[in-house]
Amino acid sequence: MRGTILHLAEIVQPRPVEEMPNLVSWFRSVEGPRADREGVLVREFLFFEKFKRPPLNDGDRRLIRDRTRDDEHLRLLVAEGRVPDEQDAAKLRWLDNAERRVRAIMEQDEGRAA
């Protein structure tokens, strides 16, 4: 019964990555800086948020890379002066918020609560 309730609650309001110590530790380990260097930090964070686990296989990593490429394309259009529609603008705000969240996790001291 408890599992069912938790599953339904997760559908309605996903638990933030910041509240999951094991996932937070992933971004504070060598994996966070690696994802940042590879340019997939935000999408890897969003993958964690959705699936509550790290990318485990080539399909997961391909999904992250493809979505990162789409995000970069949208940012390029904006940089070129093309005005996004409201849906694109909302997506950019969502991505910027996700980036702030994951960088805050990576910068936070291990000794403090996430």
PDB file of C-alpha atoms in Angstrom:
ATOM      1  CA  MET A   1       0.000   0.000   0.000  1.00  0.00           C
ATOM      2  CA  ARG A   2       2.760   2.444   0.965  1.00  0.00           C
ATOM      3  CA  GLY A   3       4.579   1.744  -2.308  1.00  0.00           C
ATOM      4  CA  THR A   4       1.449   2.486  -4.314  1.00  0.00           C
ATOM      5  CA  ILE A   5       0.909   5.778  -2.524  1.00  0.00           C
ATOM      6  CA  LEU A   6       4.540   6.804  -3.007  1.00  0.00           C
ATOM      7  CA  HIS A   7       4.365   5.900  -6.688  1.00  0.00           C
ATOM      8  CA  LEU A   8       1.211   7.983  -7.177  1.00  0.00           C
ATOM      9  CA  ALA A   9       2.730  10.872  -5.244  1.00  0.00           C
ATOM     10  CA  GLU A  10       5.814  10.728  -7.496  1.00  0.00           C
ATOM     11  CA  ILE A  11       3.569  11.001 -10.570  1.00  0.00           C
ATOM     12  CA  VAL A  12       1.752  14.042  -9.181  1.00  0.00           C
ATOM     13  CA  GLN A  13       4.801  15.782  -7.710  1.00  0.00           C
ATOM     14  CA  PRO A  14       8.202  14.245  -8.525  1.00  0.00           C
ATOM     15  CA  ARG A  15      10.633  14.240  -5.622  1.00  0.00           C
ATOM     16  CA  PRO A  16      13.440  16.717  -6.303  1.00  0.00           C
ATOM     17  CA  VAL A  17      16.912  15.303  -6.850  1.00  0.00           C
ATOM     18  CA  GLU A  18      18.098  17.577  -4.036  1.00  0.00           C
ATOM     19  CA  GLU A  19      16.182  15.392  -1.544  1.00  0.00           C
ATOM     20  CA  MET A  20      17.860  12.142  -2.626  1.00  0.00           C
ATOM     21  CA  PRO A  21      21.314  11.749  -1.036  1.00  0.00           C
ATOM     22  CA  ASN A  22      22.489   9.005  -3.392  1.00  0.00           C
ATOM     23  CA  LEU A  23      21.670  11.066  -6.459  1.00  0.00           C
ATOM     24  CA  VAL A  24      23.148  14.221  -4.944  1.00  0.00           C
ATOM     25  CA  SER A  25      26.392  12.358  -4.256  1.00  0.00           C
ATOM     26  CA  TRP A  26      26.580  11.380  -7.954  1.00  0.00           C
ATOM     27  CA  PHE A  27      26.860  15.031  -9.011  1.00  0.00           C
ATOM     28  CA  ARG A  28      29.350  15.782  -6.224  1.00  0.00           C
ATOM     29  CA  SER A  29      31.571  12.905  -7.316  1.00  0.00           C
ATOM     30  CA  VAL A  30      33.718  12.842 -10.436  1.00  0.00           C
ATOM     31  CA  GLU A  31      30.521  12.327 -12.438  1.00  0.00           C
ATOM     32  CA  GLY A  32      29.259  15.900 -12.060  1.00  0.00           C
ATOM     33  CA  PRO A  33      32.411  17.531 -13.442  1.00  0.00           C
ATOM     34  CA  ARG A  34      32.599  14.855 -16.167  1.00  0.00           C
ATOM     35  CA  ALA A  35      29.028  15.609 -17.284  1.00  0.00           C
ATOM     36  CA  ASP A  36      29.826  19.329 -17.201  1.00  0.00           C
ATOM     37  CA  ARG A  37      32.949  18.869 -19.377  1.00  0.00           C
ATOM     38  CA  GLU A  38      30.934  16.766 -21.836  1.00  0.00           C
ATOM     39  CA  GLY A  39      28.219  19.425 -21.970  1.00  0.00           C
ATOM     40  CA  VAL A  40      25.463  17.088 -20.748  1.00  0.00           C
ATOM     41  CA  LEU A  41      25.216  18.225 -17.113  1.00  0.00           C
ATOM     42  CA  VAL A  42      21.711  19.701 -17.284  1.00  0.00           C
ATOM     43  CA  ARG A  43      20.184  16.871 -19.264  1.00  0.00           C
ATOM     44  CA  GLU A  44      21.855  14.274 -17.050  1.00  0.00           C
ATOM     45  CA  PHE A  45      20.378  16.046 -14.031  1.00  0.00           C
ATOM     46  CA  LEU A  46      16.926  16.058 -15.659  1.00  0.00           C
ATOM     47  CA  PHE A  47      17.342  12.361 -16.483  1.00  0.00           C
ATOM     48  CA  PHE A  48      18.024  11.717 -12.789  1.00  0.00           C
ATOM     49  CA  GLU A  49      14.999  13.738 -11.818  1.00  0.00           C
ATOM     50  CA  LYS A  50      12.735  11.770 -14.119  1.00  0.00           C
ATOM     51  CA  PHE A  51      14.090   8.241 -13.680  1.00  0.00           C
ATOM     52  CA  LYS A  52      15.658   8.500 -10.188  1.00  0.00           C
ATOM     53  CA  ARG A  53      18.800   6.769 -11.414  1.00  0.00           C
ATOM     54  CA  PRO A  54      21.937   7.495 -13.405  1.00  0.00           C
ATOM     55  CA  PRO A  55      22.128   6.714 -17.117  1.00  0.00           C
ATOM     56  CA  LEU A  56      22.987   3.017 -17.262  1.00  0.00           C
ATOM     57  CA  ASN A  57      23.353   2.141 -20.916  1.00  0.00           C
ATOM     58  CA  ASP A  58      24.026   3.491 -24.383  1.00  0.00           C
ATOM     59  CA  GLY A  59      20.330   4.208 -24.946  1.00  0.00           C
ATOM     60  CA  ASP A  60      20.197   6.400 -21.833  1.00  0.00           C
ATOM     61  CA  ARG A  61      23.341   8.259 -22.825  1.00  0.00           C
ATOM     62  CA  ARG A  62      22.092   8.691 -26.410  1.00  0.00           C
ATOM     63  CA  LEU A  63      18.823  10.166 -25.104  1.00  0.00           C
ATOM     64  CA  ILE A  64      20.769  12.653 -22.967  1.00  0.00           C
ATOM     65  CA  ARG A  65      23.050  13.634 -25.878  1.00  0.00           C
ATOM     66  CA  ASP A  66      20.133  14.032 -28.297  1.00  0.00           C
ATOM     67  CA  ARG A  67      18.193  16.248 -25.923  1.00  0.00           C
ATOM     68  CA  THR A  68      21.324  18.271 -25.170  1.00  0.00           C
ATOM     69  CA  ARG A  69      21.821  18.791 -28.900  1.00  0.00           C
ATOM     70  CA  ASP A  70      18.195  19.988 -29.241  1.00  0.00           C
ATOM     71  CA  ASP A  71      18.701  22.402 -26.328  1.00  0.00           C
ATOM     72  CA  GLU A  72      21.891  23.768 -27.888  1.00  0.00           C
ATOM     73  CA  HIS A  73      20.063  24.291 -31.186  1.00  0.00           C
ATOM     74  CA  LEU A  74      17.348  26.285 -29.424  1.00  0.00           C
ATOM     75  CA  ARG A  75      19.956  28.426 -27.657  1.00  0.00           C
ATOM     76  CA  LEU A  76      21.722  29.010 -30.982  1.00  0.00           C
ATOM     77  CA  LEU A  77      18.493  30.255 -32.551  1.00  0.00           C
ATOM     78  CA  VAL A  78      18.041  32.692 -29.675  1.00  0.00           C
ATOM     79  CA  ALA A  79      21.683  33.840 -29.967  1.00  0.00           C
ATOM     80  CA  GLU A  80      21.088  34.523 -33.660  1.00  0.00           C
ATOM     81  CA  GLY A  81      18.267  36.855 -32.722  1.00  0.00           C
ATOM     82  CA  ARG A  82      15.394  34.581 -33.572  1.00  0.00           C
ATOM     83  CA  VAL A  83      12.692  35.154 -31.016  1.00  0.00           C
ATOM     84  CA  PRO A  84      11.375  31.905 -29.579  1.00  0.00           C
ATOM     85  CA  ASP A  85       7.680  31.384 -29.046  1.00  0.00           C
ATOM     86  CA  GLU A  86       6.394  31.262 -25.482  1.00  0.00           C
ATOM     87  CA  GLN A  87       6.788  27.479 -25.336  1.00  0.00           C
ATOM     88  CA  ASP A  88      10.468  27.740 -26.308  1.00  0.00           C
ATOM     89  CA  ALA A  89      10.996  30.599 -23.857  1.00  0.00           C
ATOM     90  CA  ALA A  90       9.438  28.496 -21.088  1.00  0.00           C
ATOM     91  CA  LYS A  91      11.724  25.590 -22.010  1.00  0.00           C
ATOM     92  CA  LEU A  92      14.776  27.836 -21.774  1.00  0.00           C
ATOM     93  CA  ARG A  93      13.676  29.078 -18.339  1.00  0.00           C
ATOM     94  CA  TRP A  94      13.158  25.450 -17.234  1.00  0.00           C
ATOM     95  CA  LEU A  95      16.631  24.479 -18.479  1.00  0.00           C
ATOM     96  CA  ASP A  96      18.228  27.509 -16.798  1.00  0.00           C
ATOM     97  CA  ASN A  97      16.501  26.605 -13.527  1.00  0.00           C
ATOM     98  CA  ALA A  98      17.720  23.005 -13.790  1.00  0.00           C
ATOM     99  CA  GLU A  99      21.261  24.253 -14.385  1.00  0.00           C
ATOM    100  CA  ARG A 100      21.116  26.495 -11.304  1.00  0.00           C
ATOM    101  CA  ARG A 101      19.866  23.564  -9.230  1.00  0.00           C
ATOM    102  CA  VAL A 102      22.538  21.095 -10.341  1.00  0.00           C
ATOM    103  CA  ARG A 103      25.344  23.636  -9.964  1.00  0.00           C
ATOM    104  CA  ALA A 104      24.123  24.433  -6.439  1.00  0.00           C
ATOM    105  CA  ILE A 105      24.285  20.712  -5.629  1.00  0.00           C
ATOM    106  CA  MET A 106      27.814  20.444  -7.005  1.00  0.00           C
ATOM    107  CA  GLU A 107      28.993  23.515  -5.098  1.00  0.00           C
ATOM    108  CA  GLN A 108      27.422  22.595  -1.769  1.00  0.00           C
ATOM    109  CA  ASP A 109      29.681  21.140   0.919  1.00  0.00           C
ATOM    110  CA  GLU A 110      29.167  17.435   1.586  1.00  0.00           C
ATOM    111  CA  GLY A 111      28.639  18.133   5.275  1.00  0.00           C
ATOM    112  CA  ARG A 112      25.554  20.274   4.746  1.00  0.00           C
ATOM    113  CA  ALA A 113      22.089  18.960   4.000  1.00  0.00           C
ATOM    114  CA  ALA A 114      21.096  18.866   0.332  1.00  0.00           C
TER     115      ALA A 114
END
